[in-house]
XYZ file of N, CA and C in Angstrom:
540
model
N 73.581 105.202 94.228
C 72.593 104.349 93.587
C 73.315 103.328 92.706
N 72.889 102.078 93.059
C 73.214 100.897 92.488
C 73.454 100.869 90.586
N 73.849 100.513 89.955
C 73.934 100.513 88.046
C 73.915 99.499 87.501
N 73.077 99.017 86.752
C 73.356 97.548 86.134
C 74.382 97.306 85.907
N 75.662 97.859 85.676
C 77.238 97.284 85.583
C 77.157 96.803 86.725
N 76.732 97.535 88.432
C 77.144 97.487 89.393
C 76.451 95.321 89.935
N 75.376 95.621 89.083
C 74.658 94.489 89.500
C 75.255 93.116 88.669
N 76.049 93.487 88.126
C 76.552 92.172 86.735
C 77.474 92.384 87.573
N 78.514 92.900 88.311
C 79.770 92.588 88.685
C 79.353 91.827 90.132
N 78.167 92.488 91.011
C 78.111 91.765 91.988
C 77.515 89.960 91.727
N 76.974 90.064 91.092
C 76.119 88.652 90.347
C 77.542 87.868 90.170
N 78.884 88.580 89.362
C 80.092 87.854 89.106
C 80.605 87.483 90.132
N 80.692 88.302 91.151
C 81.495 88.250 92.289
C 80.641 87.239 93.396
N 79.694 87.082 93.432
C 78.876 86.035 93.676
C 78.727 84.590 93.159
N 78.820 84.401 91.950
C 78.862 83.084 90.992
C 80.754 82.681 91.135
N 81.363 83.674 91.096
C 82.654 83.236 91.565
C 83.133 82.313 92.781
N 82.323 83.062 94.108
C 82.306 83.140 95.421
C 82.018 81.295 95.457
N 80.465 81.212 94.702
C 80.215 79.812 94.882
C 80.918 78.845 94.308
N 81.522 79.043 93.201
C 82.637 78.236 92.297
C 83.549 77.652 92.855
N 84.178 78.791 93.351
C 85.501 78.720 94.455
C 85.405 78.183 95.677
N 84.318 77.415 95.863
C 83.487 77.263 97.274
C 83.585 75.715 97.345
N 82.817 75.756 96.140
C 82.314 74.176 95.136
C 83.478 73.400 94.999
N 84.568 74.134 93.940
C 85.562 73.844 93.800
C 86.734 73.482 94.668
N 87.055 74.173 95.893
C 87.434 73.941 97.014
C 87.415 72.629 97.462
N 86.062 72.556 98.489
C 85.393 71.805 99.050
C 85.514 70.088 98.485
N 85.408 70.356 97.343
C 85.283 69.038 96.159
C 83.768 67.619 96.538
N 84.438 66.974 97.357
C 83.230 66.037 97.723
C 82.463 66.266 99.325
N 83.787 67.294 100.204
C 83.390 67.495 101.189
C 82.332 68.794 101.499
N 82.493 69.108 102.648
C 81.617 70.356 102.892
C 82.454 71.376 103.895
N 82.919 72.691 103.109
C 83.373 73.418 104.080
C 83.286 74.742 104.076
N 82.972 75.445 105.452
C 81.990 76.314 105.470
C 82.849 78.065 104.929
N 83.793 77.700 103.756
C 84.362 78.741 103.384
C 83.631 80.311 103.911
N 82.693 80.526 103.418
C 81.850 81.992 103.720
C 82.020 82.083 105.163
N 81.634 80.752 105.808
C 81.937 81.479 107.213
C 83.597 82.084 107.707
N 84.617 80.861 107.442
C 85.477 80.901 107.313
C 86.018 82.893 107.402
N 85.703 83.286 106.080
C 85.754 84.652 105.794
C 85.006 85.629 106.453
N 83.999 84.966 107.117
C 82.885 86.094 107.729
C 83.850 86.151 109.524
N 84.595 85.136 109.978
C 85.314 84.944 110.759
C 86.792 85.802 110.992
N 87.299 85.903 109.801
C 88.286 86.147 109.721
C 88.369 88.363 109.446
N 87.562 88.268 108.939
C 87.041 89.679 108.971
C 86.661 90.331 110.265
N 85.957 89.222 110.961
C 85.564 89.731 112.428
C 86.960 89.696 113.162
N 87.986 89.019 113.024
C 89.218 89.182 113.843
C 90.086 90.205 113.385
N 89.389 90.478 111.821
C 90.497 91.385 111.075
C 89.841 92.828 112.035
N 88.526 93.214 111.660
C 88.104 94.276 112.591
C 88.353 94.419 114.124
N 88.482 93.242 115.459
C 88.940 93.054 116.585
C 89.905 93.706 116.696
N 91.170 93.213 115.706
C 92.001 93.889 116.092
C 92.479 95.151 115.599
N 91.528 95.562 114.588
C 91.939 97.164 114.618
C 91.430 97.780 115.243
N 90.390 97.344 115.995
C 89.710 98.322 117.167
C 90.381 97.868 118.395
N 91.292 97.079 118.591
C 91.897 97.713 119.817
C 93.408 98.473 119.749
N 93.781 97.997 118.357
C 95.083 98.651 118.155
C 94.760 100.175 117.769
N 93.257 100.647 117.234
C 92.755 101.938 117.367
C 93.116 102.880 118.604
N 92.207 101.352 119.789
C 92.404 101.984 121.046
C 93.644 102.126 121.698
N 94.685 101.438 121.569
C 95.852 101.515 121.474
C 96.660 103.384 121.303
N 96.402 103.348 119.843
C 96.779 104.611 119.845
C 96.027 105.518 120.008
N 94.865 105.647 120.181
C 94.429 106.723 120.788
C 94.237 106.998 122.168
N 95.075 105.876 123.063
C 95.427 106.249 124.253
C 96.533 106.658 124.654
N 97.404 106.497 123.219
C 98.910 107.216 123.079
C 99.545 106.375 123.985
N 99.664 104.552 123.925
C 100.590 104.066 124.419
C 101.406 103.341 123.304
N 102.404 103.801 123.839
C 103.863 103.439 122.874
C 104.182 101.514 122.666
N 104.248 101.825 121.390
C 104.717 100.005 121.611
C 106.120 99.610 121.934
N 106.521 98.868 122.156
C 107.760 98.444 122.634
C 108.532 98.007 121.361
N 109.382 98.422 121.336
C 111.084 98.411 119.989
C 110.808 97.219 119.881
N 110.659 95.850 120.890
C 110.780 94.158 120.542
C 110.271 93.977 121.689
N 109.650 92.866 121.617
C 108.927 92.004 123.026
C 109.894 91.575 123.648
N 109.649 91.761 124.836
C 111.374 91.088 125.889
C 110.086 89.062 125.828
N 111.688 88.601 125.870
C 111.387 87.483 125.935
C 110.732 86.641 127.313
N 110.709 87.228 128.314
C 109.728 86.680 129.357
C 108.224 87.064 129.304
N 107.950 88.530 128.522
C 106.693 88.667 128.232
C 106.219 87.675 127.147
N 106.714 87.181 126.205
C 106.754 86.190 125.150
C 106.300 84.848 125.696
N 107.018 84.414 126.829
C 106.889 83.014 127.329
C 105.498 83.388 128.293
N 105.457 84.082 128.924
C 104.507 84.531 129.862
C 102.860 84.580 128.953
N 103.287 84.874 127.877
C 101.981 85.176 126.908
C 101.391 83.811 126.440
N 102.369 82.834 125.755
C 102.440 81.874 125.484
C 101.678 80.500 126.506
N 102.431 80.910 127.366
C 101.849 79.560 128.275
C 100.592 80.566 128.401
N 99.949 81.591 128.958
C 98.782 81.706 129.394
C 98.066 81.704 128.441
N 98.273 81.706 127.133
C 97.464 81.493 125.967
C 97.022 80.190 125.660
N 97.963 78.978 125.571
C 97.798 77.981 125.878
C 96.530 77.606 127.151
N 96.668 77.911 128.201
C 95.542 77.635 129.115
C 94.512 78.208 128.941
N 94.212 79.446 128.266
C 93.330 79.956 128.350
C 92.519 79.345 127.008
N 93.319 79.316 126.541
C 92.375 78.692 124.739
C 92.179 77.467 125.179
N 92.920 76.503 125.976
C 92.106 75.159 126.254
C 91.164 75.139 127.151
N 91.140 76.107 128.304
C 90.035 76.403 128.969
C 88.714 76.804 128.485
N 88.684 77.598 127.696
C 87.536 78.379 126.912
C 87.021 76.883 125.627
N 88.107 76.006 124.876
C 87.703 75.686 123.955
C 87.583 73.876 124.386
N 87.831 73.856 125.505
C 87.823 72.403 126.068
C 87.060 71.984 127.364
N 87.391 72.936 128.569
C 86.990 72.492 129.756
C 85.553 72.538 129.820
N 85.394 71.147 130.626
C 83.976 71.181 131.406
C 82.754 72.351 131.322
N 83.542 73.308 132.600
C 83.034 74.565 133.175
C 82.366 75.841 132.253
N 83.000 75.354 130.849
C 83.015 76.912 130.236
C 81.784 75.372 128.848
N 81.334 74.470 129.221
C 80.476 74.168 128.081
C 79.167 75.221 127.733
N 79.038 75.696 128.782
C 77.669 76.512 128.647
C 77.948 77.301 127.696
N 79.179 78.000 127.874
C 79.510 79.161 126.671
C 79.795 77.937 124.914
N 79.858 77.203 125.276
C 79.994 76.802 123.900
C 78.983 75.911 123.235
N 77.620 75.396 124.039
C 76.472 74.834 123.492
C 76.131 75.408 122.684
N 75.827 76.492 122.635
C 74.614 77.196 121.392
C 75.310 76.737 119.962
N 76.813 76.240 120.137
C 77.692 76.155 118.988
C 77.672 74.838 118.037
N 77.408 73.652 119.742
C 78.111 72.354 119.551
C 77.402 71.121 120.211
N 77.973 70.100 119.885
C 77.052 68.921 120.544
C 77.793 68.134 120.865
N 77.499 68.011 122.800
C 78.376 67.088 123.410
C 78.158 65.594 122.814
N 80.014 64.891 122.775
C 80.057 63.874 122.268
C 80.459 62.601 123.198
N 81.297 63.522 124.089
C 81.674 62.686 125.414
C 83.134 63.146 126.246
N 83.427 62.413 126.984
C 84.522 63.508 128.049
C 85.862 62.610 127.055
N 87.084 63.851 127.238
C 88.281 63.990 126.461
C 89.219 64.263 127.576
N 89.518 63.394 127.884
C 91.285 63.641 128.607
C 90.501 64.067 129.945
N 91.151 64.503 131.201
C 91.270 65.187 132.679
C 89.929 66.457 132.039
N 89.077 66.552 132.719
C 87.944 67.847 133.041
C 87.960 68.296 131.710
N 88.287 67.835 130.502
C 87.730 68.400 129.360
C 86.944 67.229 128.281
N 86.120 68.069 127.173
C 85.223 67.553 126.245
C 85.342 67.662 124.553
N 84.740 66.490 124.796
C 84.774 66.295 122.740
C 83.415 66.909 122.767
N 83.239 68.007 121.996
C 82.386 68.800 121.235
C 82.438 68.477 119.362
N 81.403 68.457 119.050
C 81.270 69.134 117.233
C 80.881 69.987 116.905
N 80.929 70.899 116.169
C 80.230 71.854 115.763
C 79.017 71.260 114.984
N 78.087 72.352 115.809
C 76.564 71.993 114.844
C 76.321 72.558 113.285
N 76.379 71.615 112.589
C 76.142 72.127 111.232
C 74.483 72.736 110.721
N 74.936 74.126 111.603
C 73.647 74.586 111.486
C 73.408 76.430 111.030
N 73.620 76.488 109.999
C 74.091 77.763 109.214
C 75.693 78.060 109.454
N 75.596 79.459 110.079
C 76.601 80.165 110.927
C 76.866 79.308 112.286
N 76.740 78.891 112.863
C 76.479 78.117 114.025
C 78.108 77.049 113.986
N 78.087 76.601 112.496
C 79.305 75.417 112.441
C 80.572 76.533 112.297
N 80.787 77.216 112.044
C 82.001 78.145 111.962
C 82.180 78.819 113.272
N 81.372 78.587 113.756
C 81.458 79.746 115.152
C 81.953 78.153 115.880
N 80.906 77.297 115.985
C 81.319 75.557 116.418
C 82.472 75.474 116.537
N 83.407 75.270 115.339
C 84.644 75.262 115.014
C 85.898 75.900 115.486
N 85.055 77.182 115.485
C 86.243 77.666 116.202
C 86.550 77.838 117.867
N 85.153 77.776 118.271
C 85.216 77.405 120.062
C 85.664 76.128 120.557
N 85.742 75.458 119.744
C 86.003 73.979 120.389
C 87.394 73.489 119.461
N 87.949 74.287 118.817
C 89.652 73.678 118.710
C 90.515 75.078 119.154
N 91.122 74.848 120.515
C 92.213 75.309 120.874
C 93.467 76.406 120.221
N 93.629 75.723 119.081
C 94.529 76.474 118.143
C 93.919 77.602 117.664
N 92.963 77.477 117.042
C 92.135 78.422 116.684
C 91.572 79.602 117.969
N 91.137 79.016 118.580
C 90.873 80.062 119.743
C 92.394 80.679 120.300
N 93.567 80.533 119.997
C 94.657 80.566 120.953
C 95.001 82.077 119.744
N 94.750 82.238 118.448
C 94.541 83.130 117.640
C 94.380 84.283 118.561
N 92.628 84.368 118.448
C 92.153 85.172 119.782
C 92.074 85.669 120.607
N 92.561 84.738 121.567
C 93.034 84.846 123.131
C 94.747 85.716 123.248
N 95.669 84.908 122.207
C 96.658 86.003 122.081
C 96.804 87.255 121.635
N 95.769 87.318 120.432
C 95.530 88.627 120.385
C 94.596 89.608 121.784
N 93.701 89.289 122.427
C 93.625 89.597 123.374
C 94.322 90.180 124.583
N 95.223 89.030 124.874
C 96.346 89.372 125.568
C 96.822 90.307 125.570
N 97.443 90.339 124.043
C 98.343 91.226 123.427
C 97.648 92.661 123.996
N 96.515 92.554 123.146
C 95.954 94.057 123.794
C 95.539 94.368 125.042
N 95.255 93.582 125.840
C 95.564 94.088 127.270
C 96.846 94.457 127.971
N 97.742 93.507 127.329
C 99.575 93.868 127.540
C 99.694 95.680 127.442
N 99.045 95.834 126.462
C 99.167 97.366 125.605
C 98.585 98.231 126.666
N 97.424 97.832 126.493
C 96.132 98.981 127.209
C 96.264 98.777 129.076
N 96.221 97.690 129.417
C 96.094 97.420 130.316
C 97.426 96.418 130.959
N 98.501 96.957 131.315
C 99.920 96.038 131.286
C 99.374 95.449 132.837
N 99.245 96.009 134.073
C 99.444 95.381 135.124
C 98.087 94.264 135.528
N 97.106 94.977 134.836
C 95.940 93.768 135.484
C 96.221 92.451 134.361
N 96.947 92.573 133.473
C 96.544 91.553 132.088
C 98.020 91.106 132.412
N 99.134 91.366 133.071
C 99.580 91.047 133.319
C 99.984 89.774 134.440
N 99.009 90.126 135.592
C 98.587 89.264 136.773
C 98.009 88.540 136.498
N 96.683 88.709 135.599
C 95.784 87.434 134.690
C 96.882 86.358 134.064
N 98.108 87.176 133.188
C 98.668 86.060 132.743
C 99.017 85.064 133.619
N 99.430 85.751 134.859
C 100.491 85.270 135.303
C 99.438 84.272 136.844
N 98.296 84.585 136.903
C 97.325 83.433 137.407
C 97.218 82.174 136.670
N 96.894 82.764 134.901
C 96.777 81.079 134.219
C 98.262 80.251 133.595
N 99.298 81.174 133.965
C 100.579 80.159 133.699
C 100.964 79.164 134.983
N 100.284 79.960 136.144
C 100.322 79.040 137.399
C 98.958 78.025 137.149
N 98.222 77.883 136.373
C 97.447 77.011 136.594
C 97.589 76.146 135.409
N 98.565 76.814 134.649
C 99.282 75.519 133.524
C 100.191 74.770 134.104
N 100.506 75.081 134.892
C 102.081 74.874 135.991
C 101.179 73.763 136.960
N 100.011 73.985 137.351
C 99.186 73.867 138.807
C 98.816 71.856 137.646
N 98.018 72.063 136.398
C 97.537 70.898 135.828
C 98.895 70.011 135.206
N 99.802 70.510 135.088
C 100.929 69.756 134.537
C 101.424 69.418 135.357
N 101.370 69.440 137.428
C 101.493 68.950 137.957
C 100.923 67.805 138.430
N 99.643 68.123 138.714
C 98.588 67.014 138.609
C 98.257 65.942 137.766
N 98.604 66.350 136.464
C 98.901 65.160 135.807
C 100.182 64.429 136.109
N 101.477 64.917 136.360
C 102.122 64.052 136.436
C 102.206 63.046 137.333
N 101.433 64.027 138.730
C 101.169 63.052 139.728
C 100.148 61.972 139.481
N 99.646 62.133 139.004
C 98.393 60.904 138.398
C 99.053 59.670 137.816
N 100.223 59.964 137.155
C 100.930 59.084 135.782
C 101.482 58.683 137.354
N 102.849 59.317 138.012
C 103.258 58.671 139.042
C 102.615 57.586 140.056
N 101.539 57.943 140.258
C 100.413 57.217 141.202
C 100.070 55.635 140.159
N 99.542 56.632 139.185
C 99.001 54.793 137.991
C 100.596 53.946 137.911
N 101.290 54.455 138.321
C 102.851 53.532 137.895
C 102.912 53.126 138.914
N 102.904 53.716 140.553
C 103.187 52.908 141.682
C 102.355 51.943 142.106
N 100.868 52.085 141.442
C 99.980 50.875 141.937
C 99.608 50.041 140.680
N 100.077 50.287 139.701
C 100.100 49.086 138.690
C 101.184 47.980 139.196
N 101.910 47.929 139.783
C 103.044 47.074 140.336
C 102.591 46.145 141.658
């Protein structure tokens, strides 16, 4: 049961919360609370799979060999621009954002909708870096739990980082031979 001390410290810890918010922010607007309500949800993600982790009693490895490293890397890269850029995957990111117009080869400029919770979730589906957080941690735990299928996954989207970095170059090659 709750105590009026209990209710003056939460009231503090609240009037703080907004201070620090206010103060922050200064003339702009930024969605700190979500920010934290975000970061908690990744903090919990990954103790529930590193839970599952050990309670499937798989051993971690002394150091990452360095081809699993590069292997992780590039497919993280594709996969966070896939999920937080391409075309195909807008459906998964409307409820978030509002198309602004097309960005580079098969991907989109999105904003986040400043609409409660909605702009923090916005935010983080539609910039890359941020999703690449995620997605590597993901990885990671399929590396763990699941080495050979999460392994082949990687190793589908480093060929299709391999597959678009070709295609672009051929594009640049092509715009150079017929600009002449």
């Amino acid at each position: 049961m709750a105590t009026p001390t209990d209710h003056r410290i939460g009231r503090r810890a609240q009037a703080f919360l907004r201070r620090t918010g206010r103060d922050y922010a200064g003339n702009g607007d930024r969605p700190l609370r979500g920010y934290l309500t975000a970061m908690a949800a990744f903090g919990a993600y990954t103790a529930s799979w590193a839970t599952a982790v050990r309670l499937r009693g798989r051993p971690l490895p002394d150091r990452p060999e360095p081809w699993d490293v590069l292997l992780t890397s590039v497919a993280t890269f594709r996969l966070s621009r896939l999920l937080s850029k391409a075309s195909v995957t807008s459906p998964l990111r409307a409820p978030f954002t509002t198309y602004v117009g097309p960005q580079g080869p098969a991907e989109l400029h999105e904003e986040a909708r400043d609409e409660g919770g909605k702009e923090t979730v916005g935010e983080l589906v539609t910039c890359p870096f941020c999703m690449s957080v995620w997605v590597a941690s993901t990885l990671t735990a399929g590396r763990l739990l699941w080495p050979r299928a999460t392994r082949t996954a990687m190793g589908a989207l480093t060929a299709l980082a391999g597959a678009d970095a070709l295609q672009l170059a051929y594009s640049a090659l092509v715009d150079k031979t017929t600009d002449h």
